[in-house]
């Protein structure tokens, strides 16, 4: 499996607080990579750097063979819209919109006709077992249902990588299993890579591979390769 997204030697501090201190990690096309570590170990910062939301102080993020350093904000945000999908722990759905309209929104923003956007959104809600609730608003959904809608919305644009930061952090065990089972099933079908940030072993167990952060440094904890393939192995 070839490397799709790689971070090499990332450092990032907030004022005098170091969040990343030379973190390297490689994400291969279609794989589910868990990023684990204690609270404050730098997981969210690493995810934000990989997703092009935060620029590292030093080090390089390379996507599909191109370093993101040279991208201006406009190109970065275009890349996030076309190639990346993002899901957070909670609160990212728009409360005034139905589940269907929440999922259709990225397609509407991309200029797709309303009927097309709704058809696509419907299909994604179906994959996540949420089609019967498409007319409900986020406030009428359980936490697990809302997260499945959020995942459908992250995947509706057919991204190459989905970034999920503690996506089940607010859910109970059963809802966590339902959300992750439908996520894994779906990304296997679409060959979408997932960067799954979690501090829970139960969640990391769904991944193909796990990288653990400790004080802002990444280490491979399972799988065949060490974390952070050299740049010569990054696909061009
Ligand atoms: P994790 O997601 O593993 O809990 P974070 O990446 O959120 O770790 O945080 C790593 C370190 O950086 C922590 O010490 C945290 O307090 C600090 N930090 C993260 N974001 C900010 C921020 N916006 N401002 C100041 N400090 C931050
Ligand atoms: Mg975090």
Short mmCIF file of C-alpha atoms and ligand atoms in Angstrom, two decimals:
data_model
loop_
_atom_site.label_atom_id
_atom_site.label_comp_id
_atom_site.label_asym_id
_atom_site.label_seq_id
_atom_site.Cartn_x
_atom_site.Cartn_y
_atom_site.Cartn_z
CA UNK A 1 0.00 0.00 0.00
CA UNK A 2 1.50 3.33 -0.98
CA UNK A 3 1.91 6.36 1.25
CA UNK A 4 -0.74 8.98 0.61
CA UNK A 5 -0.04 11.44 3.40
CA UNK A 6 3.12 11.80 5.45
CA UNK A 7 4.35 14.02 8.23
CA UNK A 8 8.06 14.29 8.86
CA UNK A 9 9.67 15.87 11.88
CA UNK A 10 6.74 18.09 12.79
CA UNK A 11 7.18 20.53 15.61
CA UNK A 12 4.52 22.90 16.87
CA UNK A 13 4.34 24.99 20.01
CA UNK A 14 1.58 27.14 21.43
CA UNK A 15 3.51 29.93 23.08
CA UNK A 16 5.95 28.13 25.35
CA UNK A 17 3.90 24.88 25.32
CA UNK A 18 5.31 22.30 22.93
CA UNK A 19 2.54 20.19 21.34
CA UNK A 20 4.64 18.34 18.74
CA UNK A 21 8.36 17.71 19.06
CA UNK A 22 9.47 16.00 15.87
CA UNK A 23 6.48 13.80 15.04
CA UNK A 24 6.63 11.64 11.93
CA UNK A 25 3.83 9.48 10.62
CA UNK A 26 2.75 8.01 7.29
CA UNK A 27 -0.80 7.29 6.18
CA UNK A 28 -1.24 4.82 3.34
CA UNK A 29 -4.04 4.97 0.80
CA UNK A 30 -7.13 3.21 2.09
CA UNK A 31 -5.83 2.34 5.53
CA UNK A 32 -7.33 3.11 8.90
CA UNK A 33 -4.61 4.54 11.11
CA UNK A 34 -5.27 5.08 14.80
CA UNK A 35 -3.39 7.91 16.51
CA UNK A 36 -3.43 7.23 20.22
CA UNK A 37 -1.88 8.82 23.27
CA UNK A 38 -2.76 10.43 26.56
CA UNK A 39 -4.63 13.70 26.81
CA UNK A 40 -2.29 16.54 25.87
CA UNK A 41 0.14 14.30 23.96
CA UNK A 42 -0.40 16.23 20.73
CA UNK A 43 -2.95 14.07 18.89
CA UNK A 44 -5.28 16.89 17.82
CA UNK A 45 -2.37 19.10 16.83
CA UNK A 46 -0.94 16.32 14.67
CA UNK A 47 -4.34 15.77 13.05
CA UNK A 48 -4.73 19.48 12.36
CA UNK A 49 -1.27 19.62 10.78
CA UNK A 50 -1.98 16.55 8.62
CA UNK A 51 -5.31 18.04 7.51
CA UNK A 52 -3.73 21.37 6.57
CA UNK A 53 -5.65 23.28 9.23
CA UNK A 54 -2.58 24.19 11.31
CA UNK A 55 0.85 24.91 9.87
CA UNK A 56 3.69 23.24 11.79
CA UNK A 57 6.56 25.40 13.07
CA UNK A 58 8.98 22.99 11.39
CA UNK A 59 8.82 19.75 9.48
CA UNK A 60 6.84 18.85 6.38
CA UNK A 61 3.45 17.40 5.54
CA UNK A 62 3.42 15.73 2.14
CA UNK A 63 0.17 14.82 0.41
CA UNK A 64 0.17 12.66 -2.74
CA UNK A 65 3.83 13.47 -3.23
CA UNK A 66 3.52 17.25 -2.85
CA UNK A 67 4.76 19.11 0.25
CA UNK A 68 2.02 21.36 1.62
CA UNK A 69 4.56 24.02 2.72
CA UNK A 70 4.25 25.79 -0.60
CA UNK A 71 0.44 25.90 -0.57
CA UNK A 72 -1.16 29.26 0.20
CA UNK A 73 -4.38 29.39 2.24
CA UNK A 74 -6.56 29.27 -0.84
CA UNK A 75 -4.95 26.11 -2.20
CA UNK A 76 -5.01 24.52 1.23
CA UNK A 77 -8.69 25.16 1.70
CA UNK A 78 -9.40 23.85 -1.81
CA UNK A 79 -7.49 20.68 -0.94
CA UNK A 80 -9.46 20.29 2.29
CA UNK A 81 -12.72 20.59 0.36
CA UNK A 82 -11.86 18.15 -2.41
CA UNK A 83 -9.61 15.53 -0.83
CA UNK A 84 -10.20 15.62 2.92
CA UNK A 85 -13.19 15.03 5.20
CA UNK A 86 -13.20 15.96 8.88
CA UNK A 87 -15.24 14.78 11.86
CA UNK A 88 -14.92 16.05 15.41
CA UNK A 89 -16.19 14.77 18.74
CA UNK A 90 -19.47 16.69 18.63
CA UNK A 91 -21.25 19.83 17.65
CA UNK A 92 -20.34 19.99 14.02
CA UNK A 93 -23.79 19.48 12.52
CA UNK A 94 -25.83 22.56 11.70
CA UNK A 95 -28.77 22.52 14.14
CA UNK A 96 -31.25 24.24 11.83
CA UNK A 97 -30.78 21.75 8.98
CA UNK A 98 -32.23 18.25 8.66
CA UNK A 99 -29.88 15.27 8.57
CA UNK A 100 -30.36 15.15 4.80
CA UNK A 101 -29.51 18.83 4.32
CA UNK A 102 -26.49 18.55 6.62
CA UNK A 103 -25.08 15.74 4.48
CA UNK A 104 -26.00 17.46 1.20
CA UNK A 105 -24.41 20.75 2.23
CA UNK A 106 -20.80 20.11 1.06
CA UNK A 107 -22.13 19.12 -2.36
CA UNK A 108 -24.37 22.18 -2.58
CA UNK A 109 -21.41 24.37 -1.62
CA UNK A 110 -19.43 22.68 -4.38
CA UNK A 111 -22.10 23.79 -6.83
CA UNK A 112 -23.86 20.46 -7.42
CA UNK A 113 -27.55 20.68 -8.37
CA UNK A 114 -29.94 20.25 -5.46
CA UNK A 115 -31.50 17.00 -6.74
CA UNK A 116 -28.08 15.43 -7.25
CA UNK A 117 -26.85 16.55 -3.84
CA UNK A 118 -29.95 15.12 -2.15
CA UNK A 119 -29.66 11.80 -3.98
CA UNK A 120 -26.04 11.45 -2.97
CA UNK A 121 -26.78 12.47 0.60
CA UNK A 122 -29.58 9.92 0.73
CA UNK A 123 -27.24 7.16 -0.39
CA UNK A 124 -24.72 8.10 2.29
CA UNK A 125 -27.34 8.22 5.01
CA UNK A 126 -28.42 4.76 3.86
CA UNK A 127 -24.87 3.43 4.22
CA UNK A 128 -24.81 4.68 7.79
CA UNK A 129 -28.24 3.26 8.56
CA UNK A 130 -29.73 6.73 8.93
CA UNK A 131 -32.01 7.06 5.90
CA UNK A 132 -35.15 6.67 8.00
CA UNK A 133 -34.11 9.71 10.04
CA UNK A 134 -33.17 11.98 7.17
CA UNK A 135 -35.84 14.59 7.96
CA UNK A 136 -34.81 14.91 11.63
CA UNK A 137 -32.69 17.78 12.93
CA UNK A 138 -29.53 17.17 15.01
CA UNK A 139 -31.40 17.97 18.26
CA UNK A 140 -33.75 15.09 17.56
CA UNK A 141 -30.93 12.55 17.07
CA UNK A 142 -29.02 10.54 19.66
CA UNK A 143 -25.28 11.20 19.97
CA UNK A 144 -24.46 8.08 17.97
CA UNK A 145 -26.96 8.95 15.26
CA UNK A 146 -25.58 12.49 15.01
CA UNK A 147 -22.05 11.11 14.60
CA UNK A 148 -23.19 8.79 11.83
CA UNK A 149 -24.70 11.79 10.05
CA UNK A 150 -21.44 13.70 10.59
CA UNK A 151 -19.49 10.80 9.06
CA UNK A 152 -21.86 10.66 6.10
CA UNK A 153 -21.27 14.38 5.61
CA UNK A 154 -17.49 13.93 5.79
CA UNK A 155 -17.63 11.18 3.16
CA UNK A 156 -20.21 12.61 0.76
CA UNK A 157 -17.57 14.43 -1.31
CA UNK A 158 -15.63 11.16 -1.78
CA UNK A 159 -12.48 12.36 0.02
CA UNK A 160 -9.22 10.44 -0.08
CA UNK A 161 -8.67 10.89 3.66
CA UNK A 162 -11.10 11.30 6.53
CA UNK A 163 -9.76 12.82 9.74
CA UNK A 164 -11.72 11.89 12.84
CA UNK A 165 -10.77 13.46 16.18
CA UNK A 166 -12.25 11.39 19.03
CA UNK A 167 -15.41 10.84 16.93
CA UNK A 168 -16.93 8.56 19.55
CA UNK A 169 -15.53 10.36 22.58
CA UNK A 170 -18.98 11.36 23.79
CA UNK A 171 -20.69 8.01 23.09
CA UNK A 172 -21.38 4.90 25.13
CA UNK A 173 -19.91 1.51 24.21
CA UNK A 174 -22.81 0.33 22.06
CA UNK A 175 -23.11 3.58 20.09
CA UNK A 176 -19.31 3.62 19.65
CA UNK A 177 -19.45 0.14 18.14
CA UNK A 178 -22.29 1.09 15.81
CA UNK A 179 -20.54 4.22 14.59
CA UNK A 180 -17.17 2.53 14.05
CA UNK A 181 -18.64 -0.56 12.43
CA UNK A 182 -20.45 1.53 9.83
CA UNK A 183 -17.38 3.71 9.32
CA UNK A 184 -15.07 0.74 8.73
CA UNK A 185 -17.57 -0.98 6.44
CA UNK A 186 -17.98 2.17 4.35
CA UNK A 187 -14.35 3.19 3.98
CA UNK A 188 -13.41 -0.35 2.93
CA UNK A 189 -15.92 -0.03 0.10
CA UNK A 190 -14.66 3.38 -0.99
CA UNK A 191 -10.94 2.80 -0.25
CA UNK A 192 -10.84 5.95 1.89
CA UNK A 193 -7.97 6.39 4.34
CA UNK A 194 -8.93 7.30 7.91
CA UNK A 195 -6.84 9.01 10.55
CA UNK A 196 -8.65 8.08 13.73
CA UNK A 197 -7.55 10.00 16.81
CA UNK A 198 -8.52 8.34 20.07
CA UNK A 199 -7.34 7.74 23.60
CA UNK A 200 -9.42 4.55 23.87
CA UNK A 201 -8.06 1.07 23.11
CA UNK A 202 -11.58 -0.08 22.19
CA UNK A 203 -11.59 2.46 19.34
CA UNK A 204 -8.00 1.87 18.21
CA UNK A 205 -8.87 -1.82 17.81
CA UNK A 206 -10.82 -0.92 14.66
CA UNK A 207 -7.69 0.40 12.94
CA UNK A 208 -5.25 -1.44 10.66
CA UNK A 209 -2.31 0.19 12.37
CA UNK A 210 -1.65 2.32 15.40
CA UNK A 211 0.75 5.16 16.04
CA UNK A 212 1.12 6.35 19.58
CA UNK A 213 2.06 9.89 20.58
CA UNK A 214 4.03 10.57 23.66
CA UNK A 215 5.01 14.12 24.52
CA UNK A 216 4.66 15.19 20.92
CA UNK A 217 6.68 12.35 19.41
CA UNK A 218 5.10 9.49 17.42
CA UNK A 219 5.94 5.81 17.69
CA UNK A 220 4.49 2.87 15.83
CA UNK A 221 2.83 0.52 18.29
CA UNK A 222 1.53 -2.10 15.87
CA UNK A 223 1.84 -3.09 12.21
CA UNK A 224 4.73 -4.05 10.00
CA UNK A 225 6.51 -0.71 9.50
CA UNK A 226 8.07 1.89 11.71
CA UNK A 227 6.15 5.18 11.80
CA UNK A 228 7.21 7.83 9.32
CA UNK A 229 8.43 6.27 6.11
CA UNK A 230 11.37 8.16 4.60
CA UNK A 231 10.31 10.69 1.97
CA UNK A 232 11.89 8.57 -0.77
CA UNK A 233 9.03 6.12 -0.22
CA UNK A 234 6.35 8.73 -0.57
CA UNK A 235 4.40 8.15 -3.78
CA UNK A 236 4.92 10.69 -6.52
P1 LIG B 1 -4.37 15.89 22.56
O1 LIG B 1 -5.30 16.03 21.39
O2 LIG B 1 -3.54 14.65 22.51
O3 LIG B 1 -5.08 16.02 23.87
P2 LIG B 1 -3.38 18.52 21.81
O4 LIG B 1 -2.75 18.44 20.47
O5 LIG B 1 -4.75 19.07 21.89
O6 LIG B 1 -3.29 17.07 22.48
O7 LIG B 1 -2.47 19.38 22.78
C1 LIG B 1 -1.06 19.19 22.92
C2 LIG B 1 -0.53 20.26 23.86
O8 LIG B 1 -0.70 21.54 23.26
C3 LIG B 1 -1.24 20.33 25.21
O9 LIG B 1 -0.30 20.69 26.17
C4 LIG B 1 -2.25 21.43 25.00
O10 LIG B 1 -2.57 22.05 26.21
C5 LIG B 1 -1.51 22.37 24.07
N1 LIG B 1 -2.44 23.10 23.17
C6 LIG B 1 -3.20 22.53 22.19
N2 LIG B 1 -3.89 23.47 21.51
C7 LIG B 1 -3.57 24.66 22.08
C8 LIG B 1 -3.96 26.02 21.81
N3 LIG B 1 -4.81 26.34 20.84
N4 LIG B 1 -3.42 26.97 22.61
C9 LIG B 1 -2.55 26.66 23.59
N5 LIG B 1 -2.13 25.41 23.87
C10 LIG B 1 -2.63 24.42 23.14
MG1 LIG B 2 -7.38 16.21 21.28
#
